[in-house]
Structure formats: structure tokens, C-alpha cells
Amino acid sequence: MGWDAWWLWVSIGIGLAILEVAVPGFIFLGFALGAIVVGLLLLLGGGLAAWLTGSASMLLLVFALLSVLAWLMLRKLVGVRQGQSRVVEKDINDD
């Protein structure tokens, strides 16, 4: 039991999703979705799960790729909207 335990990945994903509630900005949600998808892939089994459990480095690489893809999709869906950024024209230290 180690990196290839599906419940471990799902638990980490749930923990990161809970952490996202405390930290604003969609920082941990992409990682949470990546971990949950890796956990589900390991749970389903098959050839892909066997390939993933071959080495921890491949498992971490797939996790990283899935996390980046999830983060990019979230950024596209709920990212910064037009007019949401604030432009500071006068600094409080300017006198």
C-alpha cells in the first residue's frame, strides 16, 4: 500500500477541496480535482491503472497534468472577469 492506493488520492483531493474553502482564489481546487480523478482512475483499474501504478513518478506526472488541466478549465469558467481588476492611480505615500 502506497502511492497506488485509490482511497489515499481521493482523501487528499477531498482535503484539498476543504482547504480551498478556507483559502480564496481557486488555488487548491485544481489540485483537488486532479487528485480525485487519479483516485478514480486507480479505482476503476484496467490497463491505465496498471500503467499508472508502475512507478510513482508516472503517477505524479499524471496527477500534475490533470491538475493543470483542471486549473485551466476552472480559470476559463470562473476566472478574472473584465473590469474586475482594480487600478490604483494615487498612492497613499505620494505627497
PDB file of N, CA and C in Angstrom:
ATOM      1  N   MET A   1       0.860  -1.179   0.000  1.00  0.00           N
ATOM      2  CA  MET A   1       0.000   0.000   0.000  1.00  0.00           C
ATOM      3  C   MET A   1       0.898   1.231   0.000  1.00  0.00           C
ATOM      4  N   GLY A   2       0.675   2.093  -0.943  1.00  0.00           N
ATOM      5  CA  GLY A   2       1.492   3.294  -1.046  1.00  0.00           C
ATOM      6  C   GLY A   2       0.834   4.288  -1.981  1.00  0.00           C
ATOM      7  N   TRP A   3       1.595   4.686  -2.982  1.00  0.00           N
ATOM      8  CA  TRP A   3       1.109   5.681  -3.938  1.00  0.00           C
ATOM      9  C   TRP A   3      -0.083   5.182  -4.744  1.00  0.00           C
ATOM     10  N   ASP A   4      -0.218   3.873  -4.866  1.00  0.00           N
ATOM     11  CA  ASP A   4      -1.273   3.318  -5.714  1.00  0.00           C
ATOM     12  C   ASP A   4      -2.587   3.060  -4.983  1.00  0.00           C
ATOM     13  N   ALA A   5      -2.742   3.551  -3.773  1.00  0.00           N
ATOM     14  CA  ALA A   5      -3.994   3.389  -3.031  1.00  0.00           C
ATOM     15  C   ALA A   5      -4.996   4.447  -3.501  1.00  0.00           C
ATOM     16  N   TRP A   6      -6.080   4.001  -4.102  1.00  0.00           N
ATOM     17  CA  TRP A   6      -7.053   4.944  -4.669  1.00  0.00           C
ATOM     18  C   TRP A   6      -7.674   5.820  -3.599  1.00  0.00           C
ATOM     19  N   TRP A   7      -7.946   5.240  -2.431  1.00  0.00           N
ATOM     20  CA  TRP A   7      -8.605   5.995  -1.367  1.00  0.00           C
ATOM     21  C   TRP A   7      -7.703   7.105  -0.840  1.00  0.00           C
ATOM     22  N   LEU A   8      -6.395   6.907  -0.925  1.00  0.00           N
ATOM     23  CA  LEU A   8      -5.464   7.942  -0.493  1.00  0.00           C
ATOM     24  C   LEU A   8      -5.571   9.170  -1.385  1.00  0.00           C
ATOM     25  N   TRP A   9      -5.634   8.951  -2.705  1.00  0.00           N
ATOM     26  CA  TRP A   9      -5.753  10.065  -3.648  1.00  0.00           C
ATOM     27  C   TRP A   9      -7.080  10.791  -3.491  1.00  0.00           C
ATOM     28  N   VAL A  10      -8.152  10.029  -3.309  1.00  0.00           N
ATOM     29  CA  VAL A  10      -9.464  10.658  -3.125  1.00  0.00           C
ATOM     30  C   VAL A  10      -9.497  11.438  -1.813  1.00  0.00           C
ATOM     31  N   SER A  11      -8.901  10.900  -0.762  1.00  0.00           N
ATOM     32  CA  SER A  11      -8.848  11.604   0.526  1.00  0.00           C
ATOM     33  C   SER A  11      -8.044  12.893   0.424  1.00  0.00           C
ATOM     34  N   ILE A  12      -6.923  12.836  -0.270  1.00  0.00           N
ATOM     35  CA  ILE A  12      -6.118  14.048  -0.476  1.00  0.00           C
ATOM     36  C   ILE A  12      -6.919  15.075  -1.266  1.00  0.00           C
ATOM     37  N   GLY A  13      -7.639  14.611  -2.290  1.00  0.00           N
ATOM     38  CA  GLY A  13      -8.463  15.522  -3.087  1.00  0.00           C
ATOM     39  C   GLY A  13      -9.556  16.180  -2.265  1.00  0.00           C
ATOM     40  N   ILE A  14     -10.201  15.419  -1.413  1.00  0.00           N
ATOM     41  CA  ILE A  14     -11.246  15.981  -0.553  1.00  0.00           C
ATOM     42  C   ILE A  14     -10.641  16.965   0.438  1.00  0.00           C
ATOM     43  N   GLY A  15      -9.472  16.621   0.982  1.00  0.00           N
ATOM     44  CA  GLY A  15      -8.794  17.533   1.900  1.00  0.00           C
ATOM     45  C   GLY A  15      -8.406  18.844   1.228  1.00  0.00           C
ATOM     46  N   LEU A  16      -7.921  18.771  -0.003  1.00  0.00           N
ATOM     47  CA  LEU A  16      -7.575  19.992  -0.734  1.00  0.00           C
ATOM     48  C   LEU A  16      -8.817  20.806  -1.079  1.00  0.00           C
ATOM     49  N   ALA A  17      -9.918  20.134  -1.372  1.00  0.00           N
ATOM     50  CA  ALA A  17     -11.166  20.856  -1.649  1.00  0.00           C
ATOM     51  C   ALA A  17     -11.662  21.574  -0.402  1.00  0.00           C
ATOM     52  N   ILE A  18     -11.526  20.941   0.754  1.00  0.00           N
ATOM     53  CA  ILE A  18     -11.905  21.603   2.005  1.00  0.00           C
ATOM     54  C   ILE A  18     -10.985  22.781   2.285  1.00  0.00           C
ATOM     55  N   LEU A  19      -9.698  22.613   2.009  1.00  0.00           N
ATOM     56  CA  LEU A  19      -8.741  23.704   2.190  1.00  0.00           C
ATOM     57  C   LEU A  19      -9.059  24.881   1.269  1.00  0.00           C
ATOM     58  N   GLU A  20      -9.596  24.599   0.100  1.00  0.00           N
ATOM     59  CA  GLU A  20      -9.964  25.655  -0.838  1.00  0.00           C
ATOM     60  C   GLU A  20     -11.023  26.581  -0.261  1.00  0.00           C
ATOM     61  N   VAL A  21     -11.883  26.041   0.585  1.00  0.00           N
ATOM     62  CA  VAL A  21     -12.916  26.864   1.214  1.00  0.00           C
ATOM     63  C   VAL A  21     -12.279  27.924   2.109  1.00  0.00           C
ATOM     64  N   ALA A  22     -11.181  27.567   2.760  1.00  0.00           N
ATOM     65  CA  ALA A  22     -10.509  28.496   3.667  1.00  0.00           C
ATOM     66  C   ALA A  22      -9.621  29.494   2.944  1.00  0.00           C
ATOM     67  N   VAL A  23      -9.133  29.131   1.762  1.00  0.00           N
ATOM     68  CA  VAL A  23      -8.208  29.988   1.017  1.00  0.00           C
ATOM     69  C   VAL A  23      -8.899  30.414  -0.281  1.00  0.00           C
ATOM     70  N   PRO A  24      -9.153  31.686  -0.449  1.00  0.00           N
ATOM     71  CA  PRO A  24      -9.848  32.132  -1.671  1.00  0.00           C
ATOM     72  C   PRO A  24      -8.923  32.116  -2.889  1.00  0.00           C
ATOM     73  N   GLY A  25      -9.527  32.060  -4.056  1.00  0.00           N
ATOM     74  CA  GLY A  25      -8.772  32.236  -5.280  1.00  0.00           C
ATOM     75  C   GLY A  25      -8.586  31.012  -6.147  1.00  0.00           C
ATOM     76  N   PHE A  26      -9.282  29.936  -5.895  1.00  0.00           N
ATOM     77  CA  PHE A  26      -9.189  28.715  -6.701  1.00  0.00           C
ATOM     78  C   PHE A  26      -7.755  28.225  -6.820  1.00  0.00           C
ATOM     79  N   ILE A  27      -7.024  28.215  -5.720  1.00  0.00           N
ATOM     80  CA  ILE A  27      -5.638  27.761  -5.730  1.00  0.00           C
ATOM     81  C   ILE A  27      -5.570  26.245  -5.596  1.00  0.00           C
ATOM     82  N   PHE A  28      -6.294  25.679  -4.651  1.00  0.00           N
ATOM     83  CA  PHE A  28      -6.195  24.251  -4.362  1.00  0.00           C
ATOM     84  C   PHE A  28      -7.230  23.410  -5.086  1.00  0.00           C
ATOM     85  N   LEU A  29      -8.218  24.028  -5.691  1.00  0.00           N
ATOM     86  CA  LEU A  29      -9.302  23.267  -6.316  1.00  0.00           C
ATOM     87  C   LEU A  29      -8.819  22.470  -7.528  1.00  0.00           C
ATOM     88  N   GLY A  30      -7.912  23.017  -8.311  1.00  0.00           N
ATOM     89  CA  GLY A  30      -7.351  22.274  -9.440  1.00  0.00           C
ATOM     90  C   GLY A  30      -6.602  21.038  -8.987  1.00  0.00           C
ATOM     91  N   PHE A  31      -5.804  21.181  -7.901  1.00  0.00           N
ATOM     92  CA  PHE A  31      -5.087  20.041  -7.346  1.00  0.00           C
ATOM     93  C   PHE A  31      -6.067  19.012  -6.778  1.00  0.00           C
ATOM     94  N   ALA A  32      -7.138  19.493  -6.165  1.00  0.00           N
ATOM     95  CA  ALA A  32      -8.144  18.593  -5.606  1.00  0.00           C
ATOM     96  C   ALA A  32      -8.792  17.771  -6.709  1.00  0.00           C
ATOM     97  N   LEU A  33      -9.172  18.422  -7.786  1.00  0.00           N
ATOM     98  CA  LEU A  33      -9.791  17.696  -8.897  1.00  0.00           C
ATOM     99  C   LEU A  33      -8.817  16.711  -9.530  1.00  0.00           C
ATOM    100  N   GLY A  34      -7.554  17.103  -9.668  1.00  0.00           N
ATOM    101  CA  GLY A  34      -6.542  16.196 -10.208  1.00  0.00           C
ATOM    102  C   GLY A  34      -6.366  14.964  -9.343  1.00  0.00           C
ATOM    103  N   ALA A  35      -6.322  15.153  -8.028  1.00  0.00           N
ATOM    104  CA  ALA A  35      -6.152  14.019  -7.112  1.00  0.00           C
ATOM    105  C   ALA A  35      -7.371  13.105  -7.138  1.00  0.00           C
ATOM    106  N   ILE A  36      -8.557  13.683  -7.199  1.00  0.00           N
ATOM    107  CA  ILE A  36      -9.778  12.860  -7.227  1.00  0.00           C
ATOM    108  C   ILE A  36      -9.853  12.061  -8.524  1.00  0.00           C
ATOM    109  N   VAL A  37      -9.484  12.669  -9.643  1.00  0.00           N
ATOM    110  CA  VAL A  37      -9.507  11.934 -10.917  1.00  0.00           C
ATOM    111  C   VAL A  37      -8.481  10.806 -10.909  1.00  0.00           C
ATOM    112  N   VAL A  38      -7.287  11.059 -10.372  1.00  0.00           N
ATOM    113  CA  VAL A  38      -6.285   9.987 -10.264  1.00  0.00           C
ATOM    114  C   VAL A  38      -6.824   8.858  -9.381  1.00  0.00           C
ATOM    115  N   GLY A  39      -7.457   9.204  -8.269  1.00  0.00           N
ATOM    116  CA  GLY A  39      -8.044   8.193  -7.397  1.00  0.00           C
ATOM    117  C   GLY A  39      -9.107   7.379  -8.105  1.00  0.00           C
ATOM    118  N   LEU A  40      -9.940   8.040  -8.895  1.00  0.00           N
ATOM    119  CA  LEU A  40     -10.982   7.316  -9.634  1.00  0.00           C
ATOM    120  C   LEU A  40     -10.378   6.425 -10.719  1.00  0.00           C
ATOM    121  N   LEU A  41      -9.312   6.889 -11.373  1.00  0.00           N
ATOM    122  CA  LEU A  41      -8.648   6.046 -12.371  1.00  0.00           C
ATOM    123  C   LEU A  41      -8.057   4.794 -11.722  1.00  0.00           C
ATOM    124  N   LEU A  42      -7.494   4.957 -10.531  1.00  0.00           N
ATOM    125  CA  LEU A  42      -6.949   3.797  -9.833  1.00  0.00           C
ATOM    126  C   LEU A  42      -8.056   2.862  -9.354  1.00  0.00           C
ATOM    127  N   LEU A  43      -9.186   3.431  -8.958  1.00  0.00           N
ATOM    128  CA  LEU A  43     -10.317   2.614  -8.508  1.00  0.00           C
ATOM    129  C   LEU A  43     -10.896   1.784  -9.646  1.00  0.00           C
ATOM    130  N   LEU A  44     -10.988   2.369 -10.831  1.00  0.00           N
ATOM    131  CA  LEU A  44     -11.558   1.663 -11.971  1.00  0.00           C
ATOM    132  C   LEU A  44     -10.680   0.510 -12.438  1.00  0.00           C
ATOM    133  N   GLY A  45      -9.381   0.631 -12.230  1.00  0.00           N
ATOM    134  CA  GLY A  45      -8.473  -0.455 -12.618  1.00  0.00           C
ATOM    135  C   GLY A  45      -8.256  -0.483 -14.113  1.00  0.00           C
ATOM    136  N   GLY A  46      -7.901  -1.624 -14.621  1.00  0.00           N
ATOM    137  CA  GLY A  46      -7.656  -1.774 -16.045  1.00  0.00           C
ATOM    138  C   GLY A  46      -6.210  -1.484 -16.412  1.00  0.00           C
ATOM    139  N   GLY A  47      -5.988  -1.362 -17.704  1.00  0.00           N
ATOM    140  CA  GLY A  47      -4.639  -1.152 -18.213  1.00  0.00           C
ATOM    141  C   GLY A  47      -4.035   0.177 -17.808  1.00  0.00           C
ATOM    142  N   LEU A  48      -4.869   1.227 -17.774  1.00  0.00           N
ATOM    143  CA  LEU A  48      -4.361   2.541 -17.394  1.00  0.00           C
ATOM    144  C   LEU A  48      -3.928   2.556 -15.929  1.00  0.00           C
ATOM    145  N   ALA A  49      -4.702   1.929 -15.067  1.00  0.00           N
ATOM    146  CA  ALA A  49      -4.336   1.869 -13.655  1.00  0.00           C
ATOM    147  C   ALA A  49      -3.065   1.053 -13.463  1.00  0.00           C
ATOM    148  N   ALA A  50      -2.927  -0.035 -14.224  1.00  0.00           N
ATOM    149  CA  ALA A  50      -1.709  -0.841 -14.131  1.00  0.00           C
ATOM    150  C   ALA A  50      -0.501  -0.037 -14.597  1.00  0.00           C
ATOM    151  N   TRP A  51      -0.679   0.759 -15.644  1.00  0.00           N
ATOM    152  CA  TRP A  51       0.413   1.599 -16.141  1.00  0.00           C
ATOM    153  C   TRP A  51       0.757   2.689 -15.130  1.00  0.00           C
ATOM    154  N   LEU A  52      -0.271   3.261 -14.503  1.00  0.00           N
ATOM    155  CA  LEU A  52      -0.029   4.322 -13.522  1.00  0.00           C
ATOM    156  C   LEU A  52       0.685   3.805 -12.281  1.00  0.00           C
ATOM    157  N   THR A  53       0.341   2.616 -11.842  1.00  0.00           N
ATOM    158  CA  THR A  53       0.947   2.085 -10.625  1.00  0.00           C
ATOM    159  C   THR A  53       2.330   1.513 -10.877  1.00  0.00           C
ATOM    160  N   GLY A  54       2.795   1.554 -12.128  1.00  0.00           N
ATOM    161  CA  GLY A  54       4.128   1.054 -12.447  1.00  0.00           C
ATOM    162  C   GLY A  54       5.221   1.833 -11.753  1.00  0.00           C
ATOM    163  N   SER A  55       5.056   3.132 -11.639  1.00  0.00           N
ATOM    164  CA  SER A  55       6.064   3.939 -10.941  1.00  0.00           C
ATOM    165  C   SER A  55       5.389   5.168 -10.333  1.00  0.00           C
ATOM    166  N   ALA A  56       5.950   5.603  -9.229  1.00  0.00           N
ATOM    167  CA  ALA A  56       5.397   6.781  -8.546  1.00  0.00           C
ATOM    168  C   ALA A  56       5.598   8.034  -9.383  1.00  0.00           C
ATOM    169  N   SER A  57       6.668   8.082 -10.165  1.00  0.00           N
ATOM    170  CA  SER A  57       6.920   9.277 -10.971  1.00  0.00           C
ATOM    171  C   SER A  57       5.863   9.443 -12.064  1.00  0.00           C
ATOM    172  N   MET A  58       5.423   8.331 -12.672  1.00  0.00           N
ATOM    173  CA  MET A  58       4.365   8.432 -13.684  1.00  0.00           C
ATOM    174  C   MET A  58       3.043   8.832 -13.051  1.00  0.00           C
ATOM    175  N   LEU A  59       2.779   8.317 -11.871  1.00  0.00           N
ATOM    176  CA  LEU A  59       1.554   8.667 -11.160  1.00  0.00           C
ATOM    177  C   LEU A  59       1.541  10.154 -10.818  1.00  0.00           C
ATOM    178  N   LEU A  60       2.668  10.672 -10.356  1.00  0.00           N
ATOM    179  CA  LEU A  60       2.762  12.097 -10.031  1.00  0.00           C
ATOM    180  C   LEU A  60       2.696  12.967 -11.285  1.00  0.00           C
ATOM    181  N   LEU A  61       3.258  12.479 -12.388  1.00  0.00           N
ATOM    182  CA  LEU A  61       3.184  13.233 -13.641  1.00  0.00           C
ATOM    183  C   LEU A  61       1.742  13.335 -14.134  1.00  0.00           C
ATOM    184  N   VAL A  62       1.005  12.234 -14.079  1.00  0.00           N
ATOM    185  CA  VAL A  62      -0.403  12.259 -14.498  1.00  0.00           C
ATOM    186  C   VAL A  62      -1.205  13.156 -13.561  1.00  0.00           C
ATOM    187  N   PHE A  63      -0.918  13.089 -12.259  1.00  0.00           N
ATOM    188  CA  PHE A  63      -1.582  13.976 -11.298  1.00  0.00           C
ATOM    189  C   PHE A  63      -1.304  15.444 -11.633  1.00  0.00           C
ATOM    190  N   ALA A  64      -0.057  15.765 -11.936  1.00  0.00           N
ATOM    191  CA  ALA A  64       0.297  17.148 -12.262  1.00  0.00           C
ATOM    192  C   ALA A  64      -0.405  17.614 -13.532  1.00  0.00           C
ATOM    193  N   LEU A  65      -0.415  16.771 -14.553  1.00  0.00           N
ATOM    194  CA  LEU A  65      -1.077  17.142 -15.807  1.00  0.00           C
ATOM    195  C   LEU A  65      -2.584  17.323 -15.620  1.00  0.00           C
ATOM    196  N   LEU A  66      -3.209  16.408 -14.892  1.00  0.00           N
ATOM    197  CA  LEU A  66      -4.646  16.535 -14.640  1.00  0.00           C
ATOM    198  C   LEU A  66      -4.951  17.772 -13.798  1.00  0.00           C
ATOM    199  N   SER A  67      -4.079  18.093 -12.850  1.00  0.00           N
ATOM    200  CA  SER A  67      -4.288  19.269 -12.008  1.00  0.00           C
ATOM    201  C   SER A  67      -4.179  20.553 -12.827  1.00  0.00           C
ATOM    202  N   VAL A  68      -3.204  20.614 -13.709  1.00  0.00           N
ATOM    203  CA  VAL A  68      -3.050  21.807 -14.559  1.00  0.00           C
ATOM    204  C   VAL A  68      -4.245  21.945 -15.485  1.00  0.00           C
ATOM    205  N   LEU A  69      -4.689  20.839 -16.075  1.00  0.00           N
ATOM    206  CA  LEU A  69      -5.863  20.895 -16.944  1.00  0.00           C
ATOM    207  C   LEU A  69      -7.107  21.345 -16.172  1.00  0.00           C
ATOM    208  N   ALA A  70      -7.285  20.822 -14.970  1.00  0.00           N
ATOM    209  CA  ALA A  70      -8.433  21.219 -14.154  1.00  0.00           C
ATOM    210  C   ALA A  70      -8.336  22.696 -13.781  1.00  0.00           C
ATOM    211  N   TRP A  71      -7.133  23.152 -13.435  1.00  0.00           N
ATOM    212  CA  TRP A  71      -6.958  24.558 -13.068  1.00  0.00           C
ATOM    213  C   TRP A  71      -7.244  25.473 -14.261  1.00  0.00           C
ATOM    214  N   LEU A  72      -6.771  25.086 -15.445  1.00  0.00           N
ATOM    215  CA  LEU A  72      -7.025  25.901 -16.643  1.00  0.00           C
ATOM    216  C   LEU A  72      -8.515  25.953 -16.975  1.00  0.00           C
ATOM    217  N   MET A  73      -9.202  24.827 -16.821  1.00  0.00           N
ATOM    218  CA  MET A  73     -10.646  24.820 -17.076  1.00  0.00           C
ATOM    219  C   MET A  73     -11.377  25.687 -16.057  1.00  0.00           C
ATOM    220  N   LEU A  74     -10.972  25.595 -14.791  1.00  0.00           N
ATOM    221  CA  LEU A  74     -11.597  26.439 -13.770  1.00  0.00           C
ATOM    222  C   LEU A  74     -11.315  27.912 -14.033  1.00  0.00           C
ATOM    223  N   ARG A  75     -10.113  28.210 -14.449  1.00  0.00           N
ATOM    224  CA  ARG A  75      -9.743  29.598 -14.743  1.00  0.00           C
ATOM    225  C   ARG A  75     -10.594  30.147 -15.888  1.00  0.00           C
ATOM    226  N   LYS A  76     -10.855  29.284 -16.871  1.00  0.00           N
ATOM    227  CA  LYS A  76     -11.681  29.686 -18.009  1.00  0.00           C
ATOM    228  C   LYS A  76     -13.134  29.898 -17.573  1.00  0.00           C
ATOM    229  N   LEU A  77     -13.628  29.028 -16.693  1.00  0.00           N
ATOM    230  CA  LEU A  77     -15.027  29.108 -16.267  1.00  0.00           C
ATOM    231  C   LEU A  77     -15.289  30.229 -15.267  1.00  0.00           C
ATOM    232  N   VAL A  78     -14.443  30.342 -14.251  1.00  0.00           N
ATOM    233  CA  VAL A  78     -14.704  31.294 -13.169  1.00  0.00           C
ATOM    234  C   VAL A  78     -13.529  32.244 -12.941  1.00  0.00           C
ATOM    235  N   GLY A  79     -12.741  32.465 -13.962  1.00  0.00           N
ATOM    236  CA  GLY A  79     -11.547  33.291 -13.821  1.00  0.00           C
ATOM    237  C   GLY A  79     -11.850  34.772 -13.695  1.00  0.00           C
ATOM    238  N   VAL A  80     -10.822  35.571 -13.851  1.00  0.00           N
ATOM    239  CA  VAL A  80     -10.944  37.021 -13.731  1.00  0.00           C
ATOM    240  C   VAL A  80     -11.821  37.549 -14.863  1.00  0.00           C
ATOM    241  N   ARG A  81     -12.805  38.307 -14.499  1.00  0.00           N
ATOM    242  CA  ARG A  81     -13.719  38.896 -15.485  1.00  0.00           C
ATOM    243  C   ARG A  81     -13.257  40.301 -15.852  1.00  0.00           C
ATOM    244  N   GLN A  82     -13.749  40.807 -16.963  1.00  0.00           N
ATOM    245  CA  GLN A  82     -13.421  42.171 -17.392  1.00  0.00           C
ATOM    246  C   GLN A  82     -13.913  43.171 -16.357  1.00  0.00           C
ATOM    247  N   GLY A  83     -13.088  44.138 -16.034  1.00  0.00           N
ATOM    248  CA  GLY A  83     -13.483  45.164 -15.093  1.00  0.00           C
ATOM    249  C   GLY A  83     -13.344  44.746 -13.640  1.00  0.00           C
ATOM    250  N   GLN A  84     -12.822  43.561 -13.393  1.00  0.00           N
ATOM    251  CA  GLN A  84     -12.713  43.077 -12.028  1.00  0.00           C
ATOM    252  C   GLN A  84     -11.411  43.539 -11.363  1.00  0.00           C
ATOM    253  N   SER A  85     -10.417  43.876 -12.168  1.00  0.00           N
ATOM    254  CA  SER A  85      -9.152  44.310 -11.577  1.00  0.00           C
ATOM    255  C   SER A  85      -9.228  45.787 -11.203  1.00  0.00           C
ATOM    256  N   ARG A  86      -8.504  46.136 -10.185  1.00  0.00           N
ATOM    257  CA  ARG A  86      -8.534  47.489  -9.653  1.00  0.00           C
ATOM    258  C   ARG A  86      -7.250  48.204 -10.034  1.00  0.00           C
ATOM    259  N   VAL A  87      -7.380  49.410 -10.559  1.00  0.00           N
ATOM    260  CA  VAL A  87      -6.223  50.214 -10.949  1.00  0.00           C
ATOM    261  C   VAL A  87      -6.041  51.305  -9.901  1.00  0.00           C
ATOM    262  N   VAL A  88      -4.853  51.333  -9.296  1.00  0.00           N
ATOM    263  CA  VAL A  88      -4.543  52.347  -8.289  1.00  0.00           C
ATOM    264  C   VAL A  88      -3.849  53.505  -8.984  1.00  0.00           C
ATOM    265  N   GLU A  89      -4.470  54.694  -8.894  1.00  0.00           N
ATOM    266  CA  GLU A  89      -3.894  55.864  -9.556  1.00  0.00           C
ATOM    267  C   GLU A  89      -3.141  56.761  -8.585  1.00  0.00           C
ATOM    268  N   LYS A  90      -3.507  56.722  -7.320  1.00  0.00           N
ATOM    269  CA  LYS A  90      -2.838  57.572  -6.330  1.00  0.00           C
ATOM    270  C   LYS A  90      -2.416  56.711  -5.158  1.00  0.00           C
ATOM    271  N   ASP A  91      -1.141  56.771  -4.867  1.00  0.00           N
ATOM    272  CA  ASP A  91      -0.595  56.014  -3.750  1.00  0.00           C
ATOM    273  C   ASP A  91      -0.721  56.847  -2.478  1.00  0.00           C
ATOM    274  N   ILE A  92      -0.959  56.191  -1.351  1.00  0.00           N
ATOM    275  CA  ILE A  92      -1.116  56.942  -0.097  1.00  0.00           C
ATOM    276  C   ILE A  92       0.208  57.571   0.345  1.00  0.00           C
ATOM    277  N   ASN A  93       1.308  57.093  -0.212  1.00  0.00           N
ATOM    278  CA  ASN A  93       2.602  57.649   0.137  1.00  0.00           C
ATOM    279  C   ASN A  93       3.016  58.817  -0.751  1.00  0.00           C
ATOM    280  N   ASP A  94       2.235  59.113  -1.783  1.00  0.00           N
ATOM    281  CA  ASP A  94       2.540  60.252  -2.665  1.00  0.00           C
ATOM    282  C   ASP A  94       2.037  61.536  -2.065  1.00  0.00           C
ATOM    283  N   ASP A  95       2.942  62.404  -1.682  1.00  0.00           N
ATOM    284  CA  ASP A  95       2.580  63.733  -1.185  1.00  0.00           C
ATOM    285  C   ASP A  95       3.661  64.720  -1.468  1.00  0.00           C
TER     286      ASP A  95
END
